[in-house]
Each structure stands twice: as structure tokens, then as C-alpha cells.
């Protein structure tokens, strides 16, 4: 079945360092969504990418969607302690079901 | 998310017992979803529903059942057939169709007594 792989599983950085997490799908995606889950919390929607090669920015966060619509990345510039949490990518299939296939997530720890 | 309410926050199940997790949304969303999250893992889809009185199995539906009698409500029953129910259960909703962001409730943490 359709799978979305996400790496790395964990990342520890010093505050101020950059951070990147990557997602790869076994099939072409209709869209990719990114969510953030704070420790003890629930996933919160960050952004959605739909177009091939799309790049979107939210302050220090940069999201990319690959040309083949099979991979995506999230890059955080100059991490802060407020960035701590688990970041999930979620791929939408081509069917009109609204179903998302979630990656395993990357847990980010930021040392002050 | 204030628009989706899950209850209870914590739930304990005895052997052979069925338990029901509640999920209510006031976002007027057509679609609702149930996910299971295990420590260090992503979200796995249990069941989803796009419209009232209709629902489909997700990737790990065995041992679970749902109903969708009202647009606002999508309860999940964890049956005694689910041998490893200990997990964090998340309910979500979205507008109908693909490419829609999902809004999550605060979750229910289920444990075995």
C-alpha cells in the first residue's frame, strides 16, 4: 500500500542551528500537508503544498514539494526552544477521499 | 482545537470489555477520522467517514467499530477483539474532499487495567 517515509526520526540541535526533515512517498501525491505536535498535545496543521516544485515560507520555516510530487521537506532556520515537538508530513492520495497517509514524524529537541 | 471535543481524556479498559470514545465537532465539517498513535510512531488511520451514515475502514480497523448517525458525532468503540488497545486515540475532522487540512481533538489516552 501507499507509504510515506520520514527521516530522521529524532534530531537534537543547539538553539540557533538549522533543522531539516524529509518525506518520501512510494506514490505520487495530490498534496502534502505538514503538522506539528507539541509534547503532550495534538497535531496542528501548519501548511499544505499542492503544486509540483512548490515552495512556501512561514517566518523561519520553509516547505518544499518535489517536482515529481513524491517528496517534501521542512527546513527551520535558526531553531528556537519554541520549535520543540514532532513534525509530521501527511500525503494525500489522488482519490477524492480526504484520506491522509502520515509519515512517522521527526521529533525535534532544541538545547538552549 | 476548540472545535473538536474528545472525551474522556483518560480511559481504562478491563479484559473483555468494550469501551467507547466520544468525538464531537462544531466546525460543520462533513468528514471525520479516527487515528491511533503509539509512542514514537506516526498516526495510523482506523476509520473515516465522509458523510453521515457512511464510513470506511482505514488501515487498522480490526477490533474497532464506529457509527456516524449525526454530522457532529463520530464515536469509536474499542472492542474486546482489539488485543493491544493501549494507545493515544485522536479524532479529526475536515471539509469534504481531497486537499483539506484536518483539525484534531485533544485525544483520549486508553490503557489496559
PDB file of C-alpha atoms in Angstrom:
ATOM      1  CA  UNK A   1       0.000   0.000   0.000  1.00  0.00           C
ATOM      2  CA  UNK A   2       0.869   3.650  -0.130  1.00  0.00           C
ATOM      3  CA  UNK A   3       3.595   4.642   2.326  1.00  0.00           C
ATOM      4  CA  UNK A   4       5.171   7.901   3.413  1.00  0.00           C
ATOM      5  CA  UNK A   5       8.622   7.602   4.958  1.00  0.00           C
ATOM      6  CA  UNK A   6      10.009  10.419   7.074  1.00  0.00           C
ATOM      7  CA  UNK A   7      13.570  10.946   8.272  1.00  0.00           C
ATOM      8  CA  UNK A   8      15.235  11.425  10.642  1.00  0.00           C
ATOM      9  CA  UNK A   9      13.159  10.002  13.492  1.00  0.00           C
ATOM     10  CA  UNK A  10      14.884  12.228  16.067  1.00  0.00           C
ATOM     11  CA  UNK A  11      17.028  15.343  15.868  1.00  0.00           C
ATOM     12  CA  UNK A  12      18.768  17.177  18.682  1.00  0.00           C
ATOM     13  CA  UNK A  13      20.108  20.633  17.850  1.00  0.00           C
ATOM     14  CA  UNK A  14      21.596  23.545  19.689  1.00  0.00           C
ATOM     15  CA  UNK A  15      19.419  26.607  19.728  1.00  0.00           C
ATOM     16  CA  UNK A  16      20.258  28.692  16.694  1.00  0.00           C
ATOM     17  CA  UNK A  17      21.174  25.743  14.474  1.00  0.00           C
ATOM     18  CA  UNK A  18      19.139  24.801  11.428  1.00  0.00           C
ATOM     19  CA  UNK A  19      16.922  21.721  11.147  1.00  0.00           C
ATOM     20  CA  UNK A  20      15.517  19.766   8.207  1.00  0.00           C
ATOM     21  CA  UNK A  21      13.138  16.826   7.985  1.00  0.00           C
ATOM     22  CA  UNK A  22      12.415  14.892   4.794  1.00  0.00           C
ATOM     23  CA  UNK A  23       9.458  12.914   3.491  1.00  0.00           C
ATOM     24  CA  UNK A  24       9.334  10.418   0.660  1.00  0.00           C
ATOM     25  CA  UNK A  25       6.262   8.734  -0.780  1.00  0.00           C
ATOM     26  CA  UNK A  26       6.076   5.478  -2.691  1.00  0.00           C
ATOM     27  CA  UNK A  27       3.457   7.028  -4.993  1.00  0.00           C
ATOM     28  CA  UNK A  28       2.622  10.420  -6.473  1.00  0.00           C
ATOM     29  CA  UNK A  29       0.723  12.608  -4.045  1.00  0.00           C
ATOM     30  CA  UNK A  30      -2.120  15.026  -4.717  1.00  0.00           C
ATOM     31  CA  UNK A  31      -0.852  17.261  -1.932  1.00  0.00           C
ATOM     32  CA  UNK A  32       1.430  17.200   1.093  1.00  0.00           C
ATOM     33  CA  UNK A  33       0.485  18.652   4.447  1.00  0.00           C
ATOM     34  CA  UNK A  34       2.685  19.368   7.451  1.00  0.00           C
ATOM     35  CA  UNK A  35       1.609  19.189  11.073  1.00  0.00           C
ATOM     36  CA  UNK A  36       3.307  19.971  14.381  1.00  0.00           C
ATOM     37  CA  UNK A  37       2.575  18.118  17.606  1.00  0.00           C
ATOM     38  CA  UNK A  38       3.890  19.635  20.819  1.00  0.00           C
ATOM     39  CA  UNK A  39       4.758  17.215  23.661  1.00  0.00           C
ATOM     40  CA  UNK A  40       1.513  16.022  25.238  1.00  0.00           C
ATOM     41  CA  UNK A  41      -0.563  17.778  22.587  1.00  0.00           C
ATOM     42  CA  UNK A  42      -2.332  17.014  19.352  1.00  0.00           C
ATOM     43  CA  UNK A  43      -1.221  17.611  15.749  1.00  0.00           C
ATOM     44  CA  UNK A  44      -1.804  21.120  14.475  1.00  0.00           C
ATOM     45  CA  UNK A  45      -1.945  21.905  10.771  1.00  0.00           C
ATOM     46  CA  UNK A  46       0.931  24.075   9.540  1.00  0.00           C
ATOM     47  CA  UNK A  47       0.696  24.234   5.763  1.00  0.00           C
ATOM     48  CA  UNK A  48      -0.337  22.479   2.572  1.00  0.00           C
ATOM     49  CA  UNK A  49       1.559  22.195  -0.721  1.00  0.00           C
ATOM     50  CA  UNK A  50      -0.250  21.218  -3.881  1.00  0.00           C
ATOM     51  CA  UNK A  51       1.804  22.203  -6.929  1.00  0.00           C
ATOM     52  CA  UNK A  52       4.858  20.422  -8.284  1.00  0.00           C
ATOM     53  CA  UNK A  53       8.042  22.200  -7.125  1.00  0.00           C
ATOM     54  CA  UNK A  54       6.109  24.488  -4.780  1.00  0.00           C
ATOM     55  CA  UNK A  55       7.979  26.361  -2.055  1.00  0.00           C
ATOM     56  CA  UNK A  56       6.242  28.141   0.812  1.00  0.00           C
ATOM     57  CA  UNK A  57       7.635  30.054   3.765  1.00  0.00           C
ATOM     58  CA  UNK A  58       6.286  30.797   7.218  1.00  0.00           C
ATOM     59  CA  UNK A  59       8.747  33.034   9.028  1.00  0.00           C
ATOM     60  CA  UNK A  60      11.709  30.728   9.773  1.00  0.00           C
ATOM     61  CA  UNK A  61      10.033  27.640   8.252  1.00  0.00           C
ATOM     62  CA  UNK A  62      10.482  26.715   4.573  1.00  0.00           C
ATOM     63  CA  UNK A  63       8.420  23.960   2.993  1.00  0.00           C
ATOM     64  CA  UNK A  64       9.164  22.347  -0.366  1.00  0.00           C
ATOM     65  CA  UNK A  65       7.239  19.921  -2.572  1.00  0.00           C
ATOM     66  CA  UNK A  66       9.272  17.923  -5.085  1.00  0.00           C
ATOM     67  CA  UNK A  67       8.931  18.174  -8.834  1.00  0.00           C
ATOM     68  CA  UNK A  68       7.583  14.621  -9.044  1.00  0.00           C
ATOM     69  CA  UNK A  69       5.202  15.254  -6.120  1.00  0.00           C
ATOM     70  CA  UNK A  70       6.700  12.314  -4.256  1.00  0.00           C
ATOM     71  CA  UNK A  71       8.900  14.075  -1.723  1.00  0.00           C
ATOM     72  CA  UNK A  72       8.844  17.076   0.538  1.00  0.00           C
ATOM     73  CA  UNK A  73      10.974  18.811   3.125  1.00  0.00           C
ATOM     74  CA  UNK A  74      10.605  21.187   6.048  1.00  0.00           C
ATOM     75  CA  UNK A  75      13.540  23.391   6.953  1.00  0.00           C
ATOM     76  CA  UNK A  76      13.723  25.521  10.081  1.00  0.00           C
ATOM     77  CA  UNK A  77      16.319  28.282  10.156  1.00  0.00           C
ATOM     78  CA  UNK A  78      17.889  29.253  13.479  1.00  0.00           C
ATOM     79  CA  UNK A  79      15.849  26.986  15.733  1.00  0.00           C
ATOM     80  CA  UNK A  80      14.332  28.263  18.953  1.00  0.00           C
ATOM     81  CA  UNK A  81      13.140  26.360  22.015  1.00  0.00           C
ATOM     82  CA  UNK A  82       9.564  27.013  20.906  1.00  0.00           C
ATOM     83  CA  UNK A  83      10.223  24.809  17.859  1.00  0.00           C
ATOM     84  CA  UNK A  84      10.367  21.693  20.071  1.00  0.00           C
ATOM     85  CA  UNK A  85       7.877  18.999  19.051  1.00  0.00           C
ATOM     86  CA  UNK A  86       7.208  16.327  16.479  1.00  0.00           C
ATOM     87  CA  UNK A  87       6.757  17.334  12.859  1.00  0.00           C
ATOM     88  CA  UNK A  88       4.640  15.117  10.638  1.00  0.00           C
ATOM     89  CA  UNK A  89       4.214  15.156   6.915  1.00  0.00           C
ATOM     90  CA  UNK A  90       0.996  13.726   5.514  1.00  0.00           C
ATOM     91  CA  UNK A  91       0.371  12.885   1.905  1.00  0.00           C
ATOM     92  CA  UNK A  92      -2.981  12.997   0.166  1.00  0.00           C
ATOM     93  CA  UNK A  93      -3.869  10.348  -2.384  1.00  0.00           C
ATOM     94  CA  UNK A  94      -5.255  11.075  -5.822  1.00  0.00           C
ATOM     95  CA  UNK A  95      -8.704   9.768  -4.847  1.00  0.00           C
ATOM     96  CA  UNK A  96     -11.210  12.274  -3.516  1.00  0.00           C
ATOM     97  CA  UNK A  97     -11.448  10.722  -0.065  1.00  0.00           C
ATOM     98  CA  UNK A  98      -9.626  13.248   2.057  1.00  0.00           C
ATOM     99  CA  UNK A  99      -7.506  10.420   3.452  1.00  0.00           C
ATOM    100  CA  UNK A 100      -4.002  11.303   4.522  1.00  0.00           C
ATOM    101  CA  UNK A 101      -1.049   8.961   4.918  1.00  0.00           C
ATOM    102  CA  UNK A 102       1.119  10.210   7.767  1.00  0.00           C
ATOM    103  CA  UNK A 103       4.857   9.831   7.992  1.00  0.00           C
ATOM    104  CA  UNK A 104       6.340   8.522  11.238  1.00  0.00           C
ATOM    105  CA  UNK A 105       7.297  12.024  12.311  1.00  0.00           C
ATOM    106  CA  UNK A 106      10.550  13.728  13.280  1.00  0.00           C
ATOM    107  CA  UNK A 107      10.922  14.697  16.927  1.00  0.00           C
ATOM    108  CA  UNK A 108      12.965  17.863  17.376  1.00  0.00           C
ATOM    109  CA  UNK A 109      14.732  18.682  20.615  1.00  0.00           C
ATOM    110  CA  UNK A 110      16.362  22.111  20.965  1.00  0.00           C
ATOM    111  CA  UNK A 111      19.032  22.699  23.600  1.00  0.00           C
ATOM    112  CA  UNK A 112      19.127  26.274  24.896  1.00  0.00           C
TER     113      UNK A 112
ATOM    114  CA  UNK B   1      -8.630  22.524  18.881  1.00  0.00           C
ATOM    115  CA  UNK B   2     -11.681  24.175  20.372  1.00  0.00           C
ATOM    116  CA  UNK B   3     -13.934  22.928  17.568  1.00  0.00           C
ATOM    117  CA  UNK B   4     -13.429  19.217  18.294  1.00  0.00           C
ATOM    118  CA  UNK B   5     -14.102  17.695  21.675  1.00  0.00           C
ATOM    119  CA  UNK B   6     -12.895  14.253  22.643  1.00  0.00           C
ATOM    120  CA  UNK B   7     -13.880  12.558  25.857  1.00  0.00           C
ATOM    121  CA  UNK B   8     -12.792  11.187  28.156  1.00  0.00           C
ATOM    122  CA  UNK B   9      -9.192  12.360  28.276  1.00  0.00           C
ATOM    123  CA  UNK B  10      -8.095   9.156  30.005  1.00  0.00           C
ATOM    124  CA  UNK B  11      -9.824   5.769  29.843  1.00  0.00           C
ATOM    125  CA  UNK B  12      -9.082   2.411  31.367  1.00  0.00           C
ATOM    126  CA  UNK B  13     -10.325  -0.865  29.941  1.00  0.00           C
ATOM    127  CA  UNK B  14     -10.701  -4.209  31.657  1.00  0.00           C
ATOM    128  CA  UNK B  15     -10.178  -7.524  29.880  1.00  0.00           C
ATOM    129  CA  UNK B  16     -13.158  -8.488  27.709  1.00  0.00           C
ATOM    130  CA  UNK B  17     -14.697  -5.054  27.927  1.00  0.00           C
ATOM    131  CA  UNK B  18     -15.837  -2.792  25.102  1.00  0.00           C
ATOM    132  CA  UNK B  19     -15.238   0.926  25.572  1.00  0.00           C
ATOM    133  CA  UNK B  20     -16.489   3.882  23.536  1.00  0.00           C
ATOM    134  CA  UNK B  21     -14.545   7.065  22.849  1.00  0.00           C
ATOM    135  CA  UNK B  22     -16.527  10.173  22.090  1.00  0.00           C
ATOM    136  CA  UNK B  23     -15.767  12.720  19.367  1.00  0.00           C
ATOM    137  CA  UNK B  24     -17.943  15.787  18.725  1.00  0.00           C
ATOM    138  CA  UNK B  25     -17.240  18.670  16.350  1.00  0.00           C
ATOM    139  CA  UNK B  26     -18.975  22.013  15.835  1.00  0.00           C
ATOM    140  CA  UNK B  27     -16.990  23.035  12.737  1.00  0.00           C
ATOM    141  CA  UNK B  28     -19.735  21.888  10.336  1.00  0.00           C
ATOM    142  CA  UNK B  29     -17.234  19.513   8.745  1.00  0.00           C
ATOM    143  CA  UNK B  30     -18.511  16.655   6.611  1.00  0.00           C
ATOM    144  CA  UNK B  31     -15.539  14.335   7.071  1.00  0.00           C
ATOM    145  CA  UNK B  32     -14.318  12.804  10.323  1.00  0.00           C
ATOM    146  CA  UNK B  33     -11.433  10.476  11.109  1.00  0.00           C
ATOM    147  CA  UNK B  34     -10.083   8.271  13.883  1.00  0.00           C
ATOM    148  CA  UNK B  35      -6.346   7.706  14.293  1.00  0.00           C
ATOM    149  CA  UNK B  36      -4.266   5.639  16.635  1.00  0.00           C
ATOM    150  CA  UNK B  37      -0.875   6.916  17.798  1.00  0.00           C
ATOM    151  CA  UNK B  38       1.658   4.668  19.509  1.00  0.00           C
ATOM    152  CA  UNK B  39       4.800   6.049  21.214  1.00  0.00           C
ATOM    153  CA  UNK B  40       7.378   7.215  18.702  1.00  0.00           C
ATOM    154  CA  UNK B  41       5.132   6.408  15.768  1.00  0.00           C
ATOM    155  CA  UNK B  42       3.018   8.305  13.343  1.00  0.00           C
ATOM    156  CA  UNK B  43      -0.736   8.349  13.062  1.00  0.00           C
ATOM    157  CA  UNK B  44      -2.470   5.271  11.699  1.00  0.00           C
ATOM    158  CA  UNK B  45      -5.970   5.560  10.303  1.00  0.00           C
ATOM    159  CA  UNK B  46      -8.620   3.381  11.946  1.00  0.00           C
ATOM    160  CA  UNK B  47     -11.874   4.537  10.309  1.00  0.00           C
ATOM    161  CA  UNK B  48     -13.078   7.560   8.407  1.00  0.00           C
ATOM    162  CA  UNK B  49     -16.406   8.977   7.348  1.00  0.00           C
ATOM    163  CA  UNK B  50     -17.084  11.468   4.587  1.00  0.00           C
ATOM    164  CA  UNK B  51     -20.824  11.855   5.112  1.00  0.00           C
ATOM    165  CA  UNK B  52     -23.474  10.927   7.641  1.00  0.00           C
ATOM    166  CA  UNK B  53     -24.461   7.244   7.719  1.00  0.00           C
ATOM    167  CA  UNK B  54     -21.385   6.236   5.744  1.00  0.00           C
ATOM    168  CA  UNK B  55     -17.899   5.222   6.866  1.00  0.00           C
ATOM    169  CA  UNK B  56     -14.928   3.245   5.563  1.00  0.00           C
ATOM    170  CA  UNK B  57     -12.222   1.144   7.145  1.00  0.00           C
ATOM    171  CA  UNK B  58      -8.775   2.575   7.422  1.00  0.00           C
ATOM    172  CA  UNK B  59      -5.507   0.686   7.686  1.00  0.00           C
ATOM    173  CA  UNK B  60      -6.046  -0.840  11.143  1.00  0.00           C
ATOM    174  CA  UNK B  61      -9.830  -1.270  11.541  1.00  0.00           C
ATOM    175  CA  UNK B  62      -9.779  -4.752  13.096  1.00  0.00           C
ATOM    176  CA  UNK B  63     -11.068  -4.709  16.661  1.00  0.00           C
ATOM    177  CA  UNK B  64     -12.739  -1.322  16.280  1.00  0.00           C
ATOM    178  CA  UNK B  65     -16.189  -0.129  15.239  1.00  0.00           C
ATOM    179  CA  UNK B  66     -17.732   3.282  14.515  1.00  0.00           C
ATOM    180  CA  UNK B  67     -21.054   4.919  13.740  1.00  0.00           C
ATOM    181  CA  UNK B  68     -21.960   8.198  12.054  1.00  0.00           C
ATOM    182  CA  UNK B  69     -25.603   8.913  12.838  1.00  0.00           C
ATOM    183  CA  UNK B  70     -25.098  12.662  13.137  1.00  0.00           C
ATOM    184  CA  UNK B  71     -22.805  15.036  11.282  1.00  0.00           C
ATOM    185  CA  UNK B  72     -21.333  16.329  14.538  1.00  0.00           C
ATOM    186  CA  UNK B  73     -20.548  12.980  16.136  1.00  0.00           C
ATOM    187  CA  UNK B  74     -18.259  10.051  15.276  1.00  0.00           C
ATOM    188  CA  UNK B  75     -17.866   7.706  18.277  1.00  0.00           C
ATOM    189  CA  UNK B  76     -15.261   4.936  18.241  1.00  0.00           C
ATOM    190  CA  UNK B  77     -15.774   1.630  20.078  1.00  0.00           C
ATOM    191  CA  UNK B  78     -12.714  -0.353  21.016  1.00  0.00           C
ATOM    192  CA  UNK B  79     -13.967  -3.926  21.253  1.00  0.00           C
ATOM    193  CA  UNK B  80     -12.600  -6.834  23.256  1.00  0.00           C
ATOM    194  CA  UNK B  81     -11.291  -8.208  19.955  1.00  0.00           C
ATOM    195  CA  UNK B  82      -8.634  -5.491  19.947  1.00  0.00           C
ATOM    196  CA  UNK B  83      -5.902  -7.267  21.884  1.00  0.00           C
ATOM    197  CA  UNK B  84      -3.496  -4.357  22.153  1.00  0.00           C
ATOM    198  CA  UNK B  85      -5.662  -1.279  22.690  1.00  0.00           C
ATOM    199  CA  UNK B  86      -3.233   0.762  24.779  1.00  0.00           C
ATOM    200  CA  UNK B  87      -2.564   3.889  22.710  1.00  0.00           C
ATOM    201  CA  UNK B  88      -3.372   7.551  22.187  1.00  0.00           C
ATOM    202  CA  UNK B  89      -6.520   7.964  20.077  1.00  0.00           C
ATOM    203  CA  UNK B  90      -7.024  11.094  18.005  1.00  0.00           C
ATOM    204  CA  UNK B  91     -10.182  12.238  16.275  1.00  0.00           C
ATOM    205  CA  UNK B  92     -10.031  14.719  13.399  1.00  0.00           C
ATOM    206  CA  UNK B  93     -12.403  16.450  11.023  1.00  0.00           C
ATOM    207  CA  UNK B  94     -12.155  18.284   7.732  1.00  0.00           C
ATOM    208  CA  UNK B  95     -14.233  19.757   4.978  1.00  0.00           C
ATOM    209  CA  UNK B  96     -15.335  17.321   2.293  1.00  0.00           C
ATOM    210  CA  UNK B  97     -12.926  16.342  -0.482  1.00  0.00           C
ATOM    211  CA  UNK B  98      -9.226  15.965  -1.029  1.00  0.00           C
ATOM    212  CA  UNK B  99      -6.588  18.553  -0.137  1.00  0.00           C
ATOM    213  CA  UNK B 100      -8.389  19.595   3.028  1.00  0.00           C
ATOM    214  CA  UNK B 101      -6.473  20.240   6.258  1.00  0.00           C
ATOM    215  CA  UNK B 102      -7.548  18.179   9.237  1.00  0.00           C
ATOM    216  CA  UNK B 103      -8.367  19.612  12.650  1.00  0.00           C
ATOM    217  CA  UNK B 104      -7.625  17.403  15.635  1.00  0.00           C
ATOM    218  CA  UNK B 105      -9.144  16.984  19.066  1.00  0.00           C
ATOM    219  CA  UNK B 106      -7.058  16.740  22.235  1.00  0.00           C
ATOM    220  CA  UNK B 107      -7.089  12.945  22.165  1.00  0.00           C
ATOM    221  CA  UNK B 108      -8.022  10.101  24.519  1.00  0.00           C
ATOM    222  CA  UNK B 109      -5.375   8.012  26.201  1.00  0.00           C
ATOM    223  CA  UNK B 110      -6.573   4.411  26.620  1.00  0.00           C
ATOM    224  CA  UNK B 111      -4.881   1.944  28.942  1.00  0.00           C
ATOM    225  CA  UNK B 112      -5.482  -1.658  29.981  1.00  0.00           C
ATOM    226  CA  UNK B 113      -6.208  -2.376  33.646  1.00  0.00           C
TER     227      UNK B 113
END
